[in-house]
PDB file of C-alpha atoms in Angstrom:
ATOM      1  CA  MET A   3      87.978  60.376  85.937  1.00 54.00           C
ATOM      2  CA  ALA A   4      88.487  63.185  88.076  1.00 59.00           C
ATOM      3  CA  PRO A   5      90.496  66.122  86.994  1.00 61.00           C
ATOM      4  CA  GLN A   6      94.118  66.281  88.788  1.00 60.00           C
ATOM      5  CA  TYR A   7      95.254  69.371  90.070  1.00 69.00           C
ATOM      6  CA  ASP A   8      99.061  70.499  90.805  1.00 81.00           C
ATOM      7  CA  ASN A   9      99.356  68.848  94.664  1.00 89.00           C
ATOM      8  CA  PRO A  10     102.117  69.806  96.372  1.00 93.00           C
ATOM      9  CA  PHE A  11     100.887  67.690  99.301  1.00 94.00           C
ATOM     10  CA  ARG A  12     101.119  64.364  97.694  1.00 91.00           C
ATOM     11  CA  ASN A  13     103.073  61.778  99.461  1.00 90.00           C
ATOM     12  CA  MET A  14     103.167  63.476 102.839  1.00 94.00           C
ATOM     13  CA  THR A  15     101.203  62.733 105.603  1.00 94.00           C
ATOM     14  CA  ILE A  16      98.668  64.298 106.935  1.00 96.00           C
ATOM     15  CA  ILE A  17      98.860  63.766 111.136  1.00 97.00           C
ATOM     16  CA  SER A  18      97.118  64.684 114.610  1.00 97.00           C
ATOM     17  CA  PRO A  19      98.448  64.205 118.328  1.00 97.00           C
ATOM     18  CA  ARG A  20      97.514  60.770 119.182  1.00 97.00           C
ATOM     19  CA  THR A  21      95.813  62.762 122.033  1.00 96.00           C
ATOM     20  CA  GLN A  22      92.801  63.599 119.456  1.00 96.00           C
ATOM     21  CA  GLN A  23      92.829  59.754 118.010  1.00 95.00           C
ATOM     22  CA  GLU A  24      90.082  58.889 119.770  1.00 94.00           C
ATOM     23  CA  ASN A  25      87.955  62.168 118.840  1.00 94.00           C
ATOM     24  CA  TYR A  26      88.800  61.834 115.718  1.00 95.00           C
ATOM     25  CA  ASP A  27      87.220  57.533 115.898  1.00 91.00           C
ATOM     26  CA  HIS A  28      84.291  59.187 117.579  1.00 90.00           C
ATOM     27  CA  TYR A  29      83.038  62.228 115.235  1.00 93.00           C
ATOM     28  CA  CYS A  30      84.095  60.769 112.466  1.00 92.00           C
ATOM     29  CA  GLN A  31      81.832  58.396 109.911  1.00 89.00           C
ATOM     30  CA  THR A  32      84.808  55.575 109.608  1.00 75.00           C
ATOM     31  CA  GLY A  33      82.324  52.604 110.080  1.00 63.00           C
ATOM     32  CA  GLN A  34      79.002  51.442 108.755  1.00 62.00           C
ATOM     33  CA  GLY A  35      75.620  53.448 109.812  1.00 61.00           C
ATOM     34  CA  ALA A  36      77.473  55.942 111.630  1.00 67.00           C
ATOM     35  CA  LYS A  37      74.535  59.005 111.957  1.00 78.00           C
ATOM     36  CA  ALA A  38      75.484  62.367 110.837  1.00 79.00           C
ATOM     37  CA  ASP A  39      73.808  63.586 114.145  1.00 82.00           C
ATOM     38  CA  ASN A  40      76.420  62.149 116.443  1.00 85.00           C
ATOM     39  CA  THR A  41      79.342  61.815 113.903  1.00 90.00           C
ATOM     40  CA  PRO A  42      78.985  64.874 111.712  1.00 92.00           C
ATOM     41  CA  PHE A  43      81.897  64.400 109.600  1.00 93.00           C
ATOM     42  CA  PRO A  44      82.239  61.858 107.035  1.00 91.00           C
ATOM     43  CA  ARG A  45      85.956  61.754 106.590  1.00 92.00           C
ATOM     44  CA  LYS A  46      88.972  62.385 108.859  1.00 94.00           C
ATOM     45  CA  VAL A  47      90.291  64.572 106.658  1.00 94.00           C
ATOM     46  CA  ASP A  48      86.595  67.063 106.909  1.00 94.00           C
ATOM     47  CA  LEU A  49      87.368  66.933 111.326  1.00 96.00           C
ATOM     48  CA  TRP A  50      91.275  67.828 110.473  1.00 97.00           C
ATOM     49  CA  PHE A  51      90.156  70.685 107.638  1.00 96.00           C
ATOM     50  CA  ALA A  52      87.821  71.743 110.165  1.00 96.00           C
ATOM     51  CA  GLY A  53      89.897  72.326 113.014  1.00 97.00           C
ATOM     52  CA  LEU A  54      92.145  74.249 110.318  1.00 97.00           C
ATOM     53  CA  SER A  55      90.033  76.791 109.482  1.00 95.00           C
ATOM     54  CA  LEU A  56      88.506  76.751 113.190  1.00 96.00           C
ATOM     55  CA  ALA A  57      92.618  77.879 114.189  1.00 96.00           C
ATOM     56  CA  VAL A  58      92.943  80.443 111.200  1.00 95.00           C
ATOM     57  CA  ARG A  59      89.527  82.196 111.952  1.00 93.00           C
ATOM     58  CA  LYS A  60      90.455  81.877 115.420  1.00 93.00           C
ATOM     59  CA  ASN A  61      93.685  83.415 115.275  1.00 93.00           C
ATOM     60  CA  LEU A  62      95.566  80.466 117.502  1.00 95.00           C
ATOM     61  CA  LYS A  63      98.875  79.400 117.469  1.00 94.00           C
ATOM     62  CA  PRO A  64     100.259  76.167 116.086  1.00 94.00           C
ATOM     63  CA  MET A  65     100.092  73.469 118.551  1.00 95.00           C
ATOM     64  CA  ASP A  66     103.965  72.256 118.089  1.00 94.00           C
ATOM     65  CA  LEU A  67     103.922  68.600 116.819  1.00 96.00           C
ATOM     66  CA  LYS A  68     107.641  67.570 117.502  1.00 94.00           C
ATOM     67  CA  LYS A  69     106.654  67.582 120.779  1.00 94.00           C
ATOM     68  CA  GLU A  70     103.784  65.326 120.770  1.00 92.00           C
ATOM     69  CA  GLU A  71     103.115  62.239 119.529  1.00 97.00           C
ATOM     70  CA  THR A  72     101.239  61.796 116.538  1.00 96.00           C
ATOM     71  CA  VAL A  73      99.487  59.852 114.244  1.00 96.00           C
ATOM     72  CA  SER A  74      98.587  59.509 110.453  1.00 95.00           C
ATOM     73  CA  ILE A  75      95.219  60.260 109.549  1.00 93.00           C
ATOM     74  CA  ILE A  76      95.726  60.129 105.580  1.00 91.00           C
ATOM     75  CA  ASN A  77      97.693  60.678 102.750  1.00 91.00           C
ATOM     76  CA  GLY A  78      97.893  64.139 101.529  1.00 91.00           C
ATOM     77  CA  ASP A  79      96.861  62.567  97.932  1.00 90.00           C
ATOM     78  CA  ILE A  80      93.914  63.146  99.470  1.00 90.00           C
ATOM     79  CA  PHE A  81      94.002  66.842  97.912  1.00 89.00           C
ATOM     80  CA  ASN A  82      94.642  65.909  94.307  1.00 86.00           C
ATOM     81  CA  THR A  83      90.783  65.957  93.434  1.00 80.00           C
ATOM     82  CA  ASP A  84      90.188  68.756  95.593  1.00 73.00           C
ATOM     83  CA  GLY A  85      92.545  71.372  94.520  1.00 80.00           C
ATOM     84  CA  TRP A  86      90.520  74.128  96.448  1.00 90.00           C
ATOM     85  CA  GLN A  87      91.735  72.696  99.528  1.00 92.00           C
ATOM     86  CA  ALA A  88      95.442  72.429  98.851  1.00 93.00           C
ATOM     87  CA  GLN A  89      95.127  76.286  97.234  1.00 93.00           C
ATOM     88  CA  ALA A  90      93.673  76.870 101.182  1.00 94.00           C
ATOM     89  CA  ILE A  91      96.610  75.237 102.911  1.00 96.00           C
ATOM     90  CA  MET A  92      99.327  77.299 100.533  1.00 95.00           C
ATOM     91  CA  LEU A  93      97.483  80.299 101.241  1.00 95.00           C
ATOM     92  CA  ILE A  94      97.297  80.252 105.204  1.00 96.00           C
ATOM     93  CA  ALA A  95     100.974  79.332 104.705  1.00 96.00           C
ATOM     94  CA  ILE A  96     101.629  82.675 103.156  1.00 95.00           C
ATOM     95  CA  ALA A  97      99.762  84.122 105.723  1.00 95.00           C
ATOM     96  CA  VAL A  98     101.436  82.337 108.489  1.00 95.00           C
ATOM     97  CA  GLU A  99     105.520  82.892 107.268  1.00 94.00           C
ATOM     98  CA  GLY A 100     104.451  86.458 106.198  1.00 93.00           C
ATOM     99  CA  ASN A 101     105.749  86.181 102.513  1.00 93.00           C
ATOM    100  CA  LEU A 102     105.279  84.465  99.057  1.00 94.00           C
ATOM    101  CA  GLU A 103     108.285  82.082  99.377  1.00 95.00           C
ATOM    102  CA  ALA A 104     106.471  79.647 101.602  1.00 93.00           C
ATOM    103  CA  VAL A 105     105.266  78.313  98.996  1.00 93.00           C
ATOM    104  CA  LEU A 106     107.907  76.606  98.128  1.00 95.00           C
ATOM    105  CA  ASN A 107     109.035  74.404 100.707  1.00 96.00           C
ATOM    106  CA  PRO A 108     105.902  71.829 101.013  1.00 96.00           C
ATOM    107  CA  ARG A 109     106.733  70.193 103.808  1.00 96.00           C
ATOM    108  CA  ARG A 110     107.062  73.411 105.959  1.00 96.00           C
ATOM    109  CA  MET A 111     102.858  74.460 104.260  1.00 97.00           C
ATOM    110  CA  MET A 112     101.958  71.062 105.821  1.00 97.00           C
ATOM    111  CA  ASP A 113     103.708  71.466 109.296  1.00 97.00           C
ATOM    112  CA  ILE A 114     102.046  74.601 109.701  1.00 97.00           C
ATOM    113  CA  ALA A 115      98.480  73.056 108.545  1.00 97.00           C
ATOM    114  CA  ASN A 116      99.031  70.134 111.044  1.00 98.00           C
ATOM    115  CA  GLY A 117      99.832  72.146 113.840  1.00 98.00           C
ATOM    116  CA  LEU A 118      96.605  74.634 112.983  1.00 98.00           C
ATOM    117  CA  ALA A 119      94.500  71.988 112.333  1.00 98.00           C
ATOM    118  CA  ALA A 120      95.699  70.256 116.289  1.00 98.00           C
ATOM    119  CA  ALA A 121      94.996  73.569 117.504  1.00 97.00           C
ATOM    120  CA  GLY A 122      91.322  73.806 115.345  1.00 97.00           C
ATOM    121  CA  VAL A 123      90.470  69.899 116.591  1.00 98.00           C
ATOM    122  CA  ASN A 124      91.103  70.606 120.436  1.00 96.00           C
ATOM    123  CA  ASP A 125      87.821  73.788 120.215  1.00 96.00           C
ATOM    124  CA  ILE A 126      85.725  71.585 117.697  1.00 97.00           C
ATOM    125  CA  ILE A 127      85.825  68.582 119.945  1.00 96.00           C
ATOM    126  CA  LYS A 128      85.247  71.390 122.811  1.00 96.00           C
ATOM    127  CA  MET A 129      82.155  72.676 120.882  1.00 95.00           C
ATOM    128  CA  LEU A 130      80.660  68.914 119.724  1.00 95.00           C
ATOM    129  CA  SER A 131      80.358  68.126 123.132  1.00 91.00           C
ATOM    130  CA  GLU A 132      79.303  71.004 124.708  1.00 91.00           C
ATOM    131  CA  GLY A 133      75.620  71.946 125.150  1.00 86.00           C
ATOM    132  CA  PRO A 134      72.188  70.484 125.411  1.00 90.00           C
ATOM    133  CA  GLU A 135      72.009  69.333 121.822  1.00 91.00           C
ATOM    134  CA  LYS A 136      73.617  66.142 119.589  1.00 92.00           C
ATOM    135  CA  ALA A 137      77.399  66.983 118.392  1.00 90.00           C
ATOM    136  CA  ILE A 138      75.732  68.181 114.696  1.00 91.00           C
ATOM    137  CA  TRP A 139      73.629  71.009 116.569  1.00 93.00           C
ATOM    138  CA  ASN A 140      76.374  71.659 119.083  1.00 92.00           C
ATOM    139  CA  LEU A 141      78.729  72.799 116.410  1.00 93.00           C
ATOM    140  CA  SER A 142      76.559  74.226 114.483  1.00 91.00           C
ATOM    141  CA  GLU A 143      75.566  76.463 117.125  1.00 91.00           C
ATOM    142  CA  ALA A 144      79.392  77.528 118.101  1.00 91.00           C
ATOM    143  CA  PHE A 145      79.704  78.121 114.497  1.00 89.00           C
ATOM    144  CA  GLU A 146      77.237  80.770 114.000  1.00 89.00           C
ATOM    145  CA  GLY A 147      78.390  82.649 116.918  1.00 86.00           C
ATOM    146  CA  VAL A 148      81.951  82.065 115.946  1.00 86.00           C
ATOM    147  CA  LEU A 149      80.899  83.326 112.235  1.00 84.00           C
ATOM    148  CA  GLN A 150      78.683  86.277 113.591  1.00 82.00           C
ATOM    149  CA  SER A 151      82.131  87.622 115.673  1.00 76.00           C
ATOM    150  CA  ASP A 152      84.479  90.199 114.126  1.00 66.00           C
ATOM    151  CA  THR A 153      87.535  87.547 115.012  1.00 58.00           C
ATOM    152  CA  GLY A 154      86.547  84.616 115.940  1.00 55.00           C
ATOM    153  CA  THR A 155      87.369  84.741 119.104  1.00 55.00           C
ATOM    154  CA  GLY A 156      83.767  84.824 120.266  1.00 58.00           C
ATOM    155  CA  GLU A 157      83.109  88.888 120.782  1.00 63.00           C
ATOM    156  CA  GLN A 158      80.246  90.680 118.896  1.00 61.00           C
ATOM    157  CA  SER A 159      80.825  92.143 116.145  1.00 59.00           C
ATOM    158  CA  ASP A 160      80.650  96.129 115.497  1.00 59.00           C
ATOM    159  CA  GLN A 161      77.677  95.070 112.793  1.00 58.00           C
ATOM    160  CA  ASP A 162      75.655  93.209 115.763  1.00 60.00           C
ATOM    161  CA  ARG A 163      76.605  95.788 118.362  1.00 59.00           C
ATOM    162  CA  LEU A 164      74.909  98.457 116.286  1.00 57.00           C
ATOM    163  CA  ALA A 165      71.820  96.505 115.315  1.00 60.00           C
ATOM    164  CA  GLU A 166      71.272  96.162 118.789  1.00 65.00           C
ATOM    165  CA  ALA A 167      71.971  99.864 119.538  1.00 61.00           C
ATOM    166  CA  LEU A 168      69.421 100.575 116.404  1.00 61.00           C
ATOM    167  CA  LEU A 169      66.759  98.598 118.171  1.00 60.00           C
TER     168      LEU A 169
END
């Protein structure tokens, strides 16, 4: 049996804007025979978490999902066996709220995560579709640029600028 972790998000729902539903269906391997080249995310929660991570990296403003028609992606019980994801969401909420008391309100933490994920998924979809290669390779190239920048906004890092100057 898989170990159980403290999951403050059990019995909550991970949501996205309805406008992103087609993208989740297209880029996630929800059916038989899906190929990673074109559908690089094994589960919808993986695309959601990638969007959340990218939004944090790029310091994006969360989408206000109260103003959007939303759909359920999956139940928060998904974090029962992967404690690191729940902990990451908690740390993100602390950073957004600016205090440790953020962890006392699981609903607020999930609202923050859902809003950030929705903002980040928009950028992920652009990364997947823009470029000459298959979706997974376009995403890989785009992430390489984001990870090599200082802020995640695409600006070249000081280390890269220094390396170029020395060459």
